[in-house]
Amino acid sequence: MSAPTLDVTGLTVRFGGLVALNSFDFALRSEELVGLIGPNGSGKTTFFNALTGIYPPASGRVTLGNDDITGLQPQRIYDAGITRTFQRLRLALSLSVFDNLMIGNHRNLYHGIKGNLFGRKRLRQQVEENVESSRRLLEQFSAPLATRLFDSVFQLPMIDRRRVEVCRALISSPQILLLDEPSAGMTHEETRALMDDLLASRERMPGLAIILIEHEMGVIERVSDRCVVLNYGQKIAEGSYRDVSGDHKVRAAYLGED
């Protein structure tokens, strides 16, 4: 088996006396899609926030490839190749689809003052290249959406806003994509369409690994290679969807069974 792309050992996050994530071990390999599930408040988003530098870990270690990224600032984590979406959309609604995508690609943009003043030709070429790459990425999710590149995000329906947020996370060609409940606020039909888009796009991005937080168990069953279950900040099960869905500790966590 190949070495993990991401290796998390003993990751702990505390808020005062509350242990939100307790000695969490996790490994992710290239091209793997792992479903991260558990009841509300179980520590799933806390893990994403610790992984991306929003919350400082109290202890533990996170390595990406051969690099120790434990406790780095969010910008450094992004530079290392980890991007994410949020349960609540973090798009700039008044800006265009293109502008939102460029927010996700800013590390690759030629935007220094000197370059803008004296490198206008190069800047114009870069804008044209980014317009084309943005259209190609959007087309992987929705051909009609790709025609609305310069429309404001405010004008889009929820499913297209979700597509834009996912594309914003993908535009910089990350190693790892973190998806935090991408189905939030959408119908079952919209969720299925978005997952279809994501699976099709994944095939065109060799090496991309994904961690998906999702409460729709049908989605997890359909798309995940492996599942990890959290409860009260601790991992209580790991394995295939069939294995974890039948685990008595998982059923107790979700259903309150004795």
Short mmCIF file of C-alpha atoms in Angstrom, two decimals:
data_model
loop_
_atom_site.label_atom_id
_atom_site.label_comp_id
_atom_site.label_asym_id
_atom_site.label_seq_id
_atom_site.Cartn_x
_atom_site.Cartn_y
_atom_site.Cartn_z
CA MET A 1 0.00 0.00 0.00
CA SER A 2 1.30 3.49 -0.85
CA ALA A 3 2.45 5.92 1.82
CA PRO A 4 -0.22 8.37 3.00
CA THR A 5 -0.52 11.76 1.34
CA LEU A 6 -1.80 13.10 4.66
CA ASP A 7 -0.87 11.59 8.02
CA VAL A 8 -2.50 12.86 11.22
CA THR A 9 -1.30 11.51 14.56
CA GLY A 10 -2.80 12.26 17.97
CA LEU A 11 -4.45 15.52 16.87
CA THR A 12 -6.14 17.20 19.84
CA VAL A 13 -8.09 20.47 19.93
CA ARG A 14 -9.28 22.04 23.17
CA PHE A 15 -11.52 25.01 23.92
CA GLY A 16 -10.83 25.72 27.57
CA GLY A 17 -11.84 22.55 29.40
CA LEU A 18 -13.71 21.14 26.39
CA VAL A 19 -11.86 18.57 24.32
CA ALA A 20 -13.37 18.98 20.85
CA LEU A 21 -10.99 16.53 19.15
CA ASN A 22 -9.25 13.88 21.19
CA SER A 23 -6.02 12.20 19.97
CA PHE A 24 -7.39 11.74 16.46
CA ASP A 25 -5.40 9.54 14.07
CA PHE A 26 -6.15 9.75 10.37
CA ALA A 27 -4.44 8.86 7.09
CA LEU A 28 -5.37 9.77 3.53
CA ARG A 29 -3.81 8.45 0.35
CA SER A 30 -3.56 9.92 -3.12
CA GLU A 31 -6.84 9.74 -5.10
CA GLU A 32 -8.77 8.41 -2.09
CA LEU A 33 -12.20 9.79 -1.14
CA VAL A 34 -12.89 9.39 2.56
CA GLY A 35 -16.28 10.11 4.12
CA LEU A 36 -16.00 11.73 7.56
CA ILE A 37 -19.26 11.19 9.43
CA GLY A 38 -20.73 11.47 12.90
CA PRO A 39 -23.50 13.25 14.83
CA ASN A 40 -23.63 17.04 15.10
CA GLY A 41 -20.90 18.28 17.43
CA SER A 42 -18.77 15.17 17.01
CA GLY A 43 -15.66 17.09 15.89
CA LYS A 44 -15.80 16.82 12.09
CA THR A 45 -15.58 20.52 11.24
CA THR A 46 -13.19 21.02 14.16
CA PHE A 47 -10.87 18.58 12.40
CA PHE A 48 -11.11 20.57 9.16
CA ASN A 49 -10.45 23.81 11.04
CA ALA A 50 -7.40 22.35 12.80
CA LEU A 51 -6.12 20.86 9.56
CA THR A 52 -6.39 24.19 7.72
CA GLY A 53 -4.87 26.36 10.44
CA ILE A 54 -8.06 28.03 11.70
CA TYR A 55 -7.84 26.31 15.10
CA PRO A 56 -4.42 25.70 16.71
CA PRO A 57 -3.99 22.10 17.87
CA ALA A 58 -3.22 21.50 21.53
CA SER A 59 -1.12 18.49 20.55
CA GLY A 60 -0.53 16.04 17.73
CA ARG A 61 1.22 16.09 14.38
CA VAL A 62 0.08 16.61 10.79
CA THR A 63 2.31 15.76 7.84
CA LEU A 64 1.59 16.30 4.15
CA GLY A 65 3.95 14.13 2.14
CA ASN A 66 7.29 14.67 3.87
CA ASP A 67 6.40 18.09 5.29
CA ASP A 68 5.28 18.79 8.85
CA ILE A 69 2.41 21.28 8.56
CA THR A 70 1.21 21.13 12.16
CA GLY A 71 -0.19 24.46 13.33
CA LEU A 72 0.79 26.45 10.24
CA GLN A 73 -1.19 29.54 9.28
CA PRO A 74 -4.09 29.05 6.81
CA GLN A 75 -2.13 30.71 3.98
CA ARG A 76 0.75 28.27 4.46
CA ILE A 77 -1.65 25.31 4.47
CA TYR A 78 -3.20 26.58 1.24
CA ASP A 79 0.26 26.99 -0.28
CA ALA A 80 1.07 23.40 0.74
CA GLY A 81 -1.88 22.14 -1.31
CA ILE A 82 -4.93 21.77 0.96
CA THR A 83 -8.10 23.67 0.07
CA ARG A 84 -11.65 23.51 1.38
CA THR A 85 -15.28 24.51 1.17
CA PHE A 86 -17.53 25.49 4.06
CA GLN A 87 -20.95 24.32 5.23
CA ARG A 88 -22.14 27.91 5.03
CA LEU A 89 -21.15 29.43 1.72
CA ARG A 90 -18.18 31.80 1.90
CA LEU A 91 -18.59 33.29 -1.57
CA ALA A 92 -18.46 37.01 -2.30
CA LEU A 93 -21.99 37.27 -3.66
CA SER A 94 -21.58 40.72 -5.21
CA LEU A 95 -18.53 39.64 -7.21
CA SER A 96 -18.57 37.68 -10.45
CA VAL A 97 -18.06 33.95 -10.75
CA PHE A 98 -14.62 34.66 -12.24
CA ASP A 99 -13.63 36.98 -9.40
CA ASN A 100 -14.60 34.33 -6.85
CA LEU A 101 -12.54 31.71 -8.64
CA MET A 102 -9.52 34.00 -8.70
CA ILE A 103 -9.78 34.41 -4.93
CA GLY A 104 -9.07 30.69 -4.81
CA ASN A 105 -6.14 31.01 -7.23
CA HIS A 106 -4.39 34.05 -5.80
CA ARG A 107 -1.09 32.25 -5.12
CA ASN A 108 -0.70 31.75 -8.88
CA LEU A 109 -1.58 35.31 -9.88
CA TYR A 110 0.91 37.91 -11.09
CA HIS A 111 -0.38 40.83 -9.05
CA GLY A 112 2.55 42.79 -7.62
CA ILE A 113 2.55 46.57 -7.96
CA LYS A 114 5.67 46.56 -10.12
CA GLY A 115 4.21 43.92 -12.42
CA ASN A 116 0.92 45.79 -12.78
CA LEU A 117 2.71 49.00 -13.64
CA PHE A 118 5.37 47.68 -15.99
CA GLY A 119 4.23 44.21 -17.00
CA ARG A 120 0.87 45.00 -18.54
CA LYS A 121 1.32 42.60 -21.45
CA ARG A 122 2.12 39.71 -19.15
CA LEU A 123 -0.78 40.65 -16.87
CA ARG A 124 -3.22 40.72 -19.81
CA GLN A 125 -2.00 37.32 -20.97
CA GLN A 126 -2.43 35.89 -17.49
CA VAL A 127 -6.00 37.18 -17.27
CA GLU A 128 -6.84 35.56 -20.60
CA GLU A 129 -5.30 32.27 -19.49
CA ASN A 130 -7.24 32.34 -16.22
CA VAL A 131 -10.50 33.10 -17.99
CA GLU A 132 -9.97 30.04 -20.19
CA SER A 133 -8.93 27.74 -17.34
CA SER A 134 -11.91 28.92 -15.28
CA ARG A 135 -14.31 28.14 -18.12
CA ARG A 136 -12.80 24.67 -18.56
CA LEU A 137 -13.14 23.90 -14.85
CA LEU A 138 -16.73 25.16 -14.67
CA GLU A 139 -17.65 23.12 -17.73
CA GLN A 140 -16.67 19.97 -15.83
CA PHE A 141 -19.51 20.81 -13.42
CA SER A 142 -22.01 22.59 -15.64
CA ALA A 143 -21.74 23.80 -19.22
CA PRO A 144 -24.44 26.49 -18.71
CA LEU A 145 -22.62 27.79 -15.63
CA ALA A 146 -19.44 28.22 -17.67
CA THR A 147 -21.29 30.73 -19.87
CA ARG A 148 -22.03 32.89 -16.81
CA LEU A 149 -18.42 33.50 -15.85
CA PHE A 150 -18.90 37.26 -15.48
CA ASP A 151 -22.32 37.18 -13.82
CA SER A 152 -22.46 37.96 -10.12
CA VAL A 153 -22.75 34.94 -7.85
CA PHE A 154 -25.82 36.57 -6.29
CA GLN A 155 -27.73 35.81 -9.51
CA LEU A 156 -27.05 32.05 -9.33
CA PRO A 157 -29.25 29.32 -7.82
CA MET A 158 -27.94 27.43 -4.80
CA ILE A 159 -26.57 24.45 -6.73
CA ASP A 160 -24.51 26.74 -8.97
CA ARG A 161 -23.21 28.64 -5.95
CA ARG A 162 -22.07 25.31 -4.51
CA ARG A 163 -20.41 24.46 -7.82
CA VAL A 164 -18.59 27.79 -7.80
CA GLU A 165 -17.37 27.20 -4.24
CA VAL A 166 -16.07 23.73 -5.14
CA CYS A 167 -14.41 25.11 -8.27
CA ARG A 168 -12.84 27.91 -6.24
CA ALA A 169 -11.26 25.24 -4.04
CA LEU A 170 -10.08 23.28 -7.09
CA ILE A 171 -8.78 26.12 -9.26
CA SER A 172 -5.33 26.10 -7.60
CA SER A 173 -4.89 22.34 -8.30
CA PRO A 174 -4.63 21.20 -4.66
CA GLN A 175 -3.42 17.82 -3.44
CA ILE A 176 -6.32 17.54 -0.99
CA LEU A 177 -9.86 18.93 -1.16
CA LEU A 178 -11.92 19.21 2.03
CA LEU A 179 -15.69 19.35 1.46
CA ASP A 180 -17.77 20.39 4.47
CA GLU A 181 -21.39 19.32 3.88
CA PRO A 182 -21.64 20.42 0.24
CA SER A 183 -25.28 19.29 0.15
CA ALA A 184 -26.36 21.82 2.81
CA GLY A 185 -29.29 23.89 1.59
CA MET A 186 -29.92 21.76 -1.50
CA THR A 187 -32.59 19.26 -2.52
CA HIS A 188 -31.85 15.55 -2.96
CA GLU A 189 -31.89 16.02 -6.74
CA GLU A 190 -29.43 18.92 -6.55
CA THR A 191 -27.19 16.94 -4.23
CA ARG A 192 -27.13 13.99 -6.62
CA ALA A 193 -26.31 16.32 -9.53
CA LEU A 194 -23.46 17.94 -7.59
CA MET A 195 -22.03 14.54 -6.63
CA ASP A 196 -22.25 13.44 -10.28
CA ASP A 197 -20.29 16.57 -11.22
CA LEU A 198 -17.72 15.94 -8.51
CA LEU A 199 -17.14 12.30 -9.44
CA ALA A 200 -16.78 13.17 -13.12
CA SER A 201 -14.38 16.01 -12.33
CA ARG A 202 -12.36 13.79 -9.99
CA GLU A 203 -11.52 11.47 -12.88
CA ARG A 204 -9.88 14.41 -14.68
CA MET A 205 -7.72 15.34 -11.67
CA PRO A 206 -5.22 12.51 -11.07
CA GLY A 207 -3.78 12.45 -7.58
CA LEU A 208 -6.54 14.53 -5.97
CA ALA A 209 -7.62 13.19 -2.58
CA ILE A 210 -10.91 14.25 -0.95
CA ILE A 211 -12.30 14.25 2.57
CA LEU A 212 -16.07 14.68 2.59
CA ILE A 213 -18.18 15.63 5.61
CA GLU A 214 -21.77 14.73 4.85
CA HIS A 215 -24.95 13.90 6.77
CA GLU A 216 -26.66 12.35 3.75
CA MET A 217 -25.69 8.72 4.24
CA GLY A 218 -26.80 7.84 0.73
CA VAL A 219 -24.14 10.22 -0.57
CA ILE A 220 -21.46 8.70 1.65
CA GLU A 221 -22.40 5.19 0.60
CA ARG A 222 -22.28 6.13 -3.05
CA VAL A 223 -19.05 8.10 -3.31
CA SER A 224 -16.69 7.14 -0.47
CA ASP A 225 -13.85 4.64 -0.68
CA ARG A 226 -13.66 4.51 3.11
CA CYS A 227 -15.48 6.00 6.10
CA VAL A 228 -14.24 7.40 9.41
CA VAL A 229 -16.75 7.99 12.21
CA LEU A 230 -16.32 10.55 14.99
CA ASN A 231 -18.31 10.92 18.20
CA TYR A 232 -17.53 13.34 21.03
CA GLY A 233 -14.21 14.12 19.34
CA GLN A 234 -13.02 10.51 19.19
CA LYS A 235 -12.79 8.06 16.32
CA ILE A 236 -15.19 5.21 17.01
CA ALA A 237 -15.12 3.32 13.71
CA GLU A 238 -13.30 3.14 10.39
CA GLY A 239 -13.75 1.01 7.28
CA SER A 240 -16.12 0.53 4.37
CA TYR A 241 -19.56 2.12 4.51
CA ARG A 242 -21.13 -1.29 5.00
CA ASP A 243 -18.84 -2.06 7.92
CA VAL A 244 -19.29 1.22 9.79
CA SER A 245 -23.04 1.48 9.15
CA GLY A 246 -23.48 -1.87 10.86
CA ASP A 247 -21.19 -1.10 13.78
CA HIS A 248 -23.10 -1.03 17.08
CA LYS A 249 -21.11 1.99 18.38
CA VAL A 250 -22.00 3.97 15.26
CA ARG A 251 -25.67 3.03 15.52
CA ALA A 252 -25.66 4.04 19.18
CA ALA A 253 -24.06 7.39 18.34
CA TYR A 254 -26.63 8.19 15.65
CA LEU A 255 -29.74 6.54 17.05
CA GLY A 256 -29.15 6.58 20.77
CA GLU A 257 -29.33 2.81 21.01
CA ASP A 258 -28.17 1.23 24.25
#
